[in-house]
mmCIF file with all atom_site columns, C-alpha atoms in Angstrom:
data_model
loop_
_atom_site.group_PDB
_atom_site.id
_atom_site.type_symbol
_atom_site.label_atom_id
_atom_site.label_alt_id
_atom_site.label_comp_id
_atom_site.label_asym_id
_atom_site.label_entity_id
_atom_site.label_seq_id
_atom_site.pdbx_PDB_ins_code
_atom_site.Cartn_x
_atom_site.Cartn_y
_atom_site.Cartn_z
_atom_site.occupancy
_atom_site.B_iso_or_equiv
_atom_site.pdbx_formal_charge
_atom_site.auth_seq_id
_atom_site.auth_comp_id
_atom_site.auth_asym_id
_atom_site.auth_atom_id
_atom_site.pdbx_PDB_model_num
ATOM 1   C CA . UNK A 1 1   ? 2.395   5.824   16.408  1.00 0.00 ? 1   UNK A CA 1
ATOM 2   C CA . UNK A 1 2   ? 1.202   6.925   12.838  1.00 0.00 ? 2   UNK A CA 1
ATOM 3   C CA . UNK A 1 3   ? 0.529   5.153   9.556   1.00 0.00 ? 3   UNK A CA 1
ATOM 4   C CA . UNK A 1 4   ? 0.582   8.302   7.465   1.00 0.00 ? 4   UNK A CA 1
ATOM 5   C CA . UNK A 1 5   ? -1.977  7.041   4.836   1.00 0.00 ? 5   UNK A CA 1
ATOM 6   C CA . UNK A 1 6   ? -4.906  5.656   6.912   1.00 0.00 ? 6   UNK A CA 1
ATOM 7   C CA . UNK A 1 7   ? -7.716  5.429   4.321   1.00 0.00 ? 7   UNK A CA 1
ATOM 8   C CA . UNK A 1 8   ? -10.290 2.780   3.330   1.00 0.00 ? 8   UNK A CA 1
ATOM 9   C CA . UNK A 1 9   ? -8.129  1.060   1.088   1.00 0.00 ? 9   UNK A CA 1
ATOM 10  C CA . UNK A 1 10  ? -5.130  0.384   3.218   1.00 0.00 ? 10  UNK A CA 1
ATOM 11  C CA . UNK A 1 11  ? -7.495  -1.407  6.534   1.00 0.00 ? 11  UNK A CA 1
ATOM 12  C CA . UNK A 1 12  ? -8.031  -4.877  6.096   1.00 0.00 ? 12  UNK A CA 1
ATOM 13  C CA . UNK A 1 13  ? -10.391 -7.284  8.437   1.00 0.00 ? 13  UNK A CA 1
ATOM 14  C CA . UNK A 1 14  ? -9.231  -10.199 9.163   1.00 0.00 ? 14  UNK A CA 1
ATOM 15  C CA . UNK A 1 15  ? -11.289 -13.119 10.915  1.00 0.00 ? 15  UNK A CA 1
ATOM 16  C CA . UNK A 1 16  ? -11.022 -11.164 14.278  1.00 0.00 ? 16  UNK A CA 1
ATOM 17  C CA . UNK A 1 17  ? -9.798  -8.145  14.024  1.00 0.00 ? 17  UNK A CA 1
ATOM 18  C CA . UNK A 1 18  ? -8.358  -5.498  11.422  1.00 0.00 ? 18  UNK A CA 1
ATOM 19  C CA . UNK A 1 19  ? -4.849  -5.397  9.415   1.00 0.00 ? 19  UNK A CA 1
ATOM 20  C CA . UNK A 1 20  ? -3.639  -1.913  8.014   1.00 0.00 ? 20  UNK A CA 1
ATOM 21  C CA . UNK A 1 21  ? -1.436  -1.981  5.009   1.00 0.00 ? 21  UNK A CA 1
ATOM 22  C CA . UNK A 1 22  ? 1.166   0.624   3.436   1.00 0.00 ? 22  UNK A CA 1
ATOM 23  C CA . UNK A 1 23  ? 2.589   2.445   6.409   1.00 0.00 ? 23  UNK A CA 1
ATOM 24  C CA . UNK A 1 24  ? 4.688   5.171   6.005   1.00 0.00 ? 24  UNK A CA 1
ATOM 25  C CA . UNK A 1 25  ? 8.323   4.941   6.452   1.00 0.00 ? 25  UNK A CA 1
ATOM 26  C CA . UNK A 1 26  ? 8.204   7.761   8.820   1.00 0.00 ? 26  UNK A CA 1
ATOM 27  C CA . UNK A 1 27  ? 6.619   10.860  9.538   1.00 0.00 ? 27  UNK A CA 1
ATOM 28  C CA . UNK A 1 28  ? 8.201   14.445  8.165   1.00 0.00 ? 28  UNK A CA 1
ATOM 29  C CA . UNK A 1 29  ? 11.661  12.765  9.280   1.00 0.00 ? 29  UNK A CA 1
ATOM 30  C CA . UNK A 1 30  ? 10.257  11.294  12.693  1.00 0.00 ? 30  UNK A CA 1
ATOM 31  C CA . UNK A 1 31  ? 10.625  7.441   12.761  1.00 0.00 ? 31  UNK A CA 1
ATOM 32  C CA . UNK A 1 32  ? 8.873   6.478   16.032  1.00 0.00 ? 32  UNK A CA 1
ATOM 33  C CA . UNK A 1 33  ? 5.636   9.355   16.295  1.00 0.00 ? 33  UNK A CA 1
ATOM 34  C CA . UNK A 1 34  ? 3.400   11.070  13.452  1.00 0.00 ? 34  UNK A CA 1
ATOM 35  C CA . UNK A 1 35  ? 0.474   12.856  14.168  1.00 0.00 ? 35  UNK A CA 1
ATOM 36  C CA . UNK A 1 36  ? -2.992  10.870  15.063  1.00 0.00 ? 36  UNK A CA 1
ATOM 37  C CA . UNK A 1 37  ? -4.634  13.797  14.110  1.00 0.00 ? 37  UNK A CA 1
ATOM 38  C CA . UNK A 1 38  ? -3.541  13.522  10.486  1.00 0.00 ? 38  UNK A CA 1
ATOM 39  C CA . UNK A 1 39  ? -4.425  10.104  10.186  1.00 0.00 ? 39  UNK A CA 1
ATOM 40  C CA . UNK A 1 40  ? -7.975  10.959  11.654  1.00 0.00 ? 40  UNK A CA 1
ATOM 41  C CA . UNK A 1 41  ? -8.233  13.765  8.933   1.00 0.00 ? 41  UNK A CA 1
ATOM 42  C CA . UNK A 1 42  ? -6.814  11.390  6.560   1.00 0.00 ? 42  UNK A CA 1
ATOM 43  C CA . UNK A 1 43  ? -9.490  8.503   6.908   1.00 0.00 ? 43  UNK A CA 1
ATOM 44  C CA . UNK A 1 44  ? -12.471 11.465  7.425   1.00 0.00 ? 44  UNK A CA 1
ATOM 45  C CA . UNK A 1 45  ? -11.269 12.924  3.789   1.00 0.00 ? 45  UNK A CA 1
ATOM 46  C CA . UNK A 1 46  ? -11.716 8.870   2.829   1.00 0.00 ? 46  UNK A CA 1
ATOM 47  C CA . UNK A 1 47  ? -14.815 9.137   4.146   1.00 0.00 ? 47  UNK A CA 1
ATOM 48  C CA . UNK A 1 48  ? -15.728 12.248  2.664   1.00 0.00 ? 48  UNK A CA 1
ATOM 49  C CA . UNK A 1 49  ? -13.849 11.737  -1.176  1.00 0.00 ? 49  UNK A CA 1
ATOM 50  C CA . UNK A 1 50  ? -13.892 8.338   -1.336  1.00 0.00 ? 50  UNK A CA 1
ATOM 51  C CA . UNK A 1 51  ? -10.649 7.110   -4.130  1.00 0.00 ? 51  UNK A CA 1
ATOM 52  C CA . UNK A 1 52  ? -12.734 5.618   -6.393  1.00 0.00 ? 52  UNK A CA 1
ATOM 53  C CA . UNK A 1 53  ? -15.495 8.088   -6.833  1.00 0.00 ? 53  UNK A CA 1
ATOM 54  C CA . UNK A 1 54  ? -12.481 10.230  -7.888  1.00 0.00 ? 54  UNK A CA 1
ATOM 55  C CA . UNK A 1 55  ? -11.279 7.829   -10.116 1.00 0.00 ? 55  UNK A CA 1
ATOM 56  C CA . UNK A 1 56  ? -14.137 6.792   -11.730 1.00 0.00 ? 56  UNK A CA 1
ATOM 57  C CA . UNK A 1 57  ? -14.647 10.962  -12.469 1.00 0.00 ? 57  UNK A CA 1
ATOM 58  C CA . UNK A 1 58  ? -17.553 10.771  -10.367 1.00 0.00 ? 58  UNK A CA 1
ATOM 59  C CA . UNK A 1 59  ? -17.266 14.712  -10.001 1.00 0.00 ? 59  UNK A CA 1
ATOM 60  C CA . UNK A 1 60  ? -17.878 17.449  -11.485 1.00 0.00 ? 60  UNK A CA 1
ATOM 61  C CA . UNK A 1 61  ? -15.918 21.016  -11.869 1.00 0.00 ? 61  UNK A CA 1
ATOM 62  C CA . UNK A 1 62  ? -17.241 24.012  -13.921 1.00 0.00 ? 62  UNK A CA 1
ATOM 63  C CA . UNK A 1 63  ? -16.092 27.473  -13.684 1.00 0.00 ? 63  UNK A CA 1
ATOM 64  C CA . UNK A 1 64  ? -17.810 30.719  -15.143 1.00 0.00 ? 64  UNK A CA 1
ATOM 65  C CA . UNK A 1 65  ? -16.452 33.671  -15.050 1.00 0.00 ? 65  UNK A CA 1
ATOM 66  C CA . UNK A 1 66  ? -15.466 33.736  -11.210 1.00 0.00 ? 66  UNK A CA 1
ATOM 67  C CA . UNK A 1 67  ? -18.435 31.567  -10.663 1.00 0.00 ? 67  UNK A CA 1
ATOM 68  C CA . UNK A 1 68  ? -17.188 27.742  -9.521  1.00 0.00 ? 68  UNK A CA 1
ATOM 69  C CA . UNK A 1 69  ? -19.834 24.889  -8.986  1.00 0.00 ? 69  UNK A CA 1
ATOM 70  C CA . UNK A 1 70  ? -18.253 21.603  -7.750  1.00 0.00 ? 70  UNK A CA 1
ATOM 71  C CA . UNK A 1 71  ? -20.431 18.288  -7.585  1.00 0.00 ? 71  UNK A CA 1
ATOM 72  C CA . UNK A 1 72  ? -19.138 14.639  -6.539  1.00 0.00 ? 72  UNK A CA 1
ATOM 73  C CA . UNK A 1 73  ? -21.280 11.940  -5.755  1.00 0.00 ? 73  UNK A CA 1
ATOM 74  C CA . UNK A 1 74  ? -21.433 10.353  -2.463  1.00 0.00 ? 74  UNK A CA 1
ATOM 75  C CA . UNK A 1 75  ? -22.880 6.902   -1.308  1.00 0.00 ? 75  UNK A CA 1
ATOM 76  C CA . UNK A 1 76  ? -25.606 6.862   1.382   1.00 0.00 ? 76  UNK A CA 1
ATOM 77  C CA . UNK A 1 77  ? -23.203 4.205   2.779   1.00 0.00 ? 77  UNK A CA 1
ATOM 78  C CA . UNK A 1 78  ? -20.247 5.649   3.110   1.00 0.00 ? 78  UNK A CA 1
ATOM 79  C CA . UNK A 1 79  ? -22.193 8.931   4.505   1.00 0.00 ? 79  UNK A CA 1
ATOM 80  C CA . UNK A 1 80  ? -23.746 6.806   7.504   1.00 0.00 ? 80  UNK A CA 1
ATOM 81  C CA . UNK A 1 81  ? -20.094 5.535   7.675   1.00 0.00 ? 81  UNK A CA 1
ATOM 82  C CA . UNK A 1 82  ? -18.617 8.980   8.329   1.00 0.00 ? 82  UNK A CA 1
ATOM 83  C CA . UNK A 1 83  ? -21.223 9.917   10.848  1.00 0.00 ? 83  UNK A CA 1
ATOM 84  C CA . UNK A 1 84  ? -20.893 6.949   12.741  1.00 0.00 ? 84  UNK A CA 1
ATOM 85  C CA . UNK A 1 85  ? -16.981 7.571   12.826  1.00 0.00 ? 85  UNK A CA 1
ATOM 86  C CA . UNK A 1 86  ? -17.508 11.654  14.134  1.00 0.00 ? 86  UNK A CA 1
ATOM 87  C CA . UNK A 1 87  ? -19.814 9.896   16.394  1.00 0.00 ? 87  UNK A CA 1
ATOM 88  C CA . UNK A 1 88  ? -16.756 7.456   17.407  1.00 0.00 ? 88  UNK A CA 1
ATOM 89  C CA . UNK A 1 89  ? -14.738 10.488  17.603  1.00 0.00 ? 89  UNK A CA 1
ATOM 90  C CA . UNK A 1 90  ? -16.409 12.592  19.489  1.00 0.00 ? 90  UNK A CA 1
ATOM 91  C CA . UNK A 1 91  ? -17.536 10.149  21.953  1.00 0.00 ? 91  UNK A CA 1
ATOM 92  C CA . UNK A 1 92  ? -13.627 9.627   22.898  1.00 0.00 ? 92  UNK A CA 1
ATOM 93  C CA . UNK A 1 93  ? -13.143 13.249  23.124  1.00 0.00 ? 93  UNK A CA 1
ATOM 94  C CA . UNK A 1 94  ? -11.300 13.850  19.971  1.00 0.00 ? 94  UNK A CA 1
ATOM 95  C CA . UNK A 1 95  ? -10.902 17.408  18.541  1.00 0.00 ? 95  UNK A CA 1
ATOM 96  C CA . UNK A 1 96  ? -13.770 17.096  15.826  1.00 0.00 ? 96  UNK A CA 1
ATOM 97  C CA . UNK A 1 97  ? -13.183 20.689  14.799  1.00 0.00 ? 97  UNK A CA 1
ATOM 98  C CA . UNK A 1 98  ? -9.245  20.231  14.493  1.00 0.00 ? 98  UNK A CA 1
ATOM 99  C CA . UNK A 1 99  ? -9.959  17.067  12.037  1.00 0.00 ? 99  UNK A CA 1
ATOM 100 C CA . UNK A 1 100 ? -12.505 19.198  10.381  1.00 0.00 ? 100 UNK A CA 1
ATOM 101 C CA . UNK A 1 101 ? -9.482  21.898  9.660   1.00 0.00 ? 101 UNK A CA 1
ATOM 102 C CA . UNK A 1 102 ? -7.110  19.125  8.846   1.00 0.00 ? 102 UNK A CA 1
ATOM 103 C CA . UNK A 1 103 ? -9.208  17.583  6.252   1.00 0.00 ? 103 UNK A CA 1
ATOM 104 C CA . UNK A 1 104 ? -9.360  19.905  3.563   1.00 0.00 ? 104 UNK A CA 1
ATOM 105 C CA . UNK A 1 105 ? -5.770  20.850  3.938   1.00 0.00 ? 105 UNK A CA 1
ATOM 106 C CA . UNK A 1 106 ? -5.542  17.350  2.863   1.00 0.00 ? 106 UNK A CA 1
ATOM 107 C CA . UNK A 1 107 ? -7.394  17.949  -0.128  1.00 0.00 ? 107 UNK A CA 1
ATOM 108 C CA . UNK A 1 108 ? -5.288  21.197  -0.612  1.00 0.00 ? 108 UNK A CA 1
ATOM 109 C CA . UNK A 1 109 ? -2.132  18.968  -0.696  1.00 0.00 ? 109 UNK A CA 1
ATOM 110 C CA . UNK A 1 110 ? -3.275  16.351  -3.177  1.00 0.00 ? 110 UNK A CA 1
ATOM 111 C CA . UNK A 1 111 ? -4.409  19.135  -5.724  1.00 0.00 ? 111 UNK A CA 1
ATOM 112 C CA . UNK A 1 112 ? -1.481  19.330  -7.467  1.00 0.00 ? 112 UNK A CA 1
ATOM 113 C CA . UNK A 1 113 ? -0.573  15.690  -7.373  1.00 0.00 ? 113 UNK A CA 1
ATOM 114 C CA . UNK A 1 114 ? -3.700  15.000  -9.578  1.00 0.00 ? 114 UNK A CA 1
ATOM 115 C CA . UNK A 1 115 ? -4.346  15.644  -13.388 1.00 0.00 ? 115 UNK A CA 1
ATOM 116 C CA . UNK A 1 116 ? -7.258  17.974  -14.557 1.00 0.00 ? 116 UNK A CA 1
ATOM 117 C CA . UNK A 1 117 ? -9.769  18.651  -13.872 1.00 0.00 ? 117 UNK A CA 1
ATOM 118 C CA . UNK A 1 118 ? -9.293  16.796  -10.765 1.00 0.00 ? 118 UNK A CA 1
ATOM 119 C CA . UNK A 1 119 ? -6.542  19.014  -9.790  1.00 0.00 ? 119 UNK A CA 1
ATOM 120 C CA . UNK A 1 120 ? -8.757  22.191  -9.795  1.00 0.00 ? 120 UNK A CA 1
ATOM 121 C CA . UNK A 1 121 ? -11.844 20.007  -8.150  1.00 0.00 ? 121 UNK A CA 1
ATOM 122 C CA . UNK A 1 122 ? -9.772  19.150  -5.117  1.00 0.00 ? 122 UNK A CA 1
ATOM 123 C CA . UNK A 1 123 ? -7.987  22.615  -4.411  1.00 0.00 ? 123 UNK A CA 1
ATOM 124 C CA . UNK A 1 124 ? -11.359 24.658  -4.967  1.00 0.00 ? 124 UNK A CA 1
ATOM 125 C CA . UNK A 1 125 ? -13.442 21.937  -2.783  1.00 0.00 ? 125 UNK A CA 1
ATOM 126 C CA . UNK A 1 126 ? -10.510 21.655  -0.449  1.00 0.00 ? 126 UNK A CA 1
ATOM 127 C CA . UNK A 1 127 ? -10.480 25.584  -0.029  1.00 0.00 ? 127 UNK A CA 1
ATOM 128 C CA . UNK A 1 128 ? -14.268 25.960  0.145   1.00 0.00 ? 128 UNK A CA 1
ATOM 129 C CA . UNK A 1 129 ? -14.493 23.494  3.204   1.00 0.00 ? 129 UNK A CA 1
ATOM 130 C CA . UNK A 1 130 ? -11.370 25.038  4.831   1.00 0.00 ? 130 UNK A CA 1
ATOM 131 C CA . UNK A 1 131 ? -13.407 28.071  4.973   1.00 0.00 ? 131 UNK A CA 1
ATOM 132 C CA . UNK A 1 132 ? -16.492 26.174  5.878   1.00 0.00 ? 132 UNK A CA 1
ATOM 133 C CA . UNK A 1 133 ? -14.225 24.804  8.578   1.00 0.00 ? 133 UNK A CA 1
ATOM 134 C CA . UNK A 1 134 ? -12.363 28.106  9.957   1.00 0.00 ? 134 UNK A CA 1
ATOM 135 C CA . UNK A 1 135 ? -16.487 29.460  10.255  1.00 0.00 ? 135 UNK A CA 1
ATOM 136 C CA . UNK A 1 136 ? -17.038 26.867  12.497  1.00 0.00 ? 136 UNK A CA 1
ATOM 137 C CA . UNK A 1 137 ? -13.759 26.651  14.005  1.00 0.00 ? 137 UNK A CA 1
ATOM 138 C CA . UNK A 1 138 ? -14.320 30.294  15.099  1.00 0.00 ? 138 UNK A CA 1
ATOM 139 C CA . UNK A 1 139 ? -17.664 29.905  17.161  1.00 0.00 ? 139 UNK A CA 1
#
């Protein structure tokens, strides 16, 4: 199975247990499978960018020259949150470094989809930590 846009916003706990909202229709055409993976990477980028840190222009983007320094805030909450869900992850053997590559790709696709400066935040984060990702993916 898949939901297609498994973040934060679209889980909802119930009195005993959890409820996710806005499911895709289907999955680049499939209507039965998706990719778990993607939905992993989707609620890590959650995690990671949380919706209304970017909304609230919680970020910053400034480029020099061909010098680029990117900021966002980040609670300590949501932080412990992401570590105890890689900790989840990786305790059920999931591929850590494949949602670590997924992730930013993520962020690559929304760029465009987004109005400036956000646009530019999200495709130059989103390629940073793909490289940050391939490093790693490479040892």
């Amino acid at each position: 199975g898949f939901h297609g846009d498994f973040i934060l916003d679209n889980i909802l706990k119930t009195d005993n247990d959890f409820m996710l909202l806005d499911w895709r229709q289907n999955f680049g055409g499939l209507l039965t499978s998706g990719d778990k993976y993607y939905d992993l990477a989707k609620l890590n980028h959650n995690l990671f960018l949380n919706h209304h840190v970017l909304n609230e222009n919680l970020f910053s983007f400034e480029m020099h020259d061909k010098r680029i320094t990117l900021d966002v805030m980040r609670s300590q909450r949501l932080i412990e949150a992401q570590s105890i869900y890689m900790n989840y992850l990786e305790t059920h053997n999931y591929d850590i470094k494949k949602i670590n590559l997924l992730t930013p790709i993520i962020w690559l696709n929304m760029a465009p989809l987004h109005q400036h400066p956000l646009d530019l935040f999200l495709f130059y984060f989103g390629k940073y930590q793909l490289w940050k990702a391939l490093q790693e993916y490479e040892q």
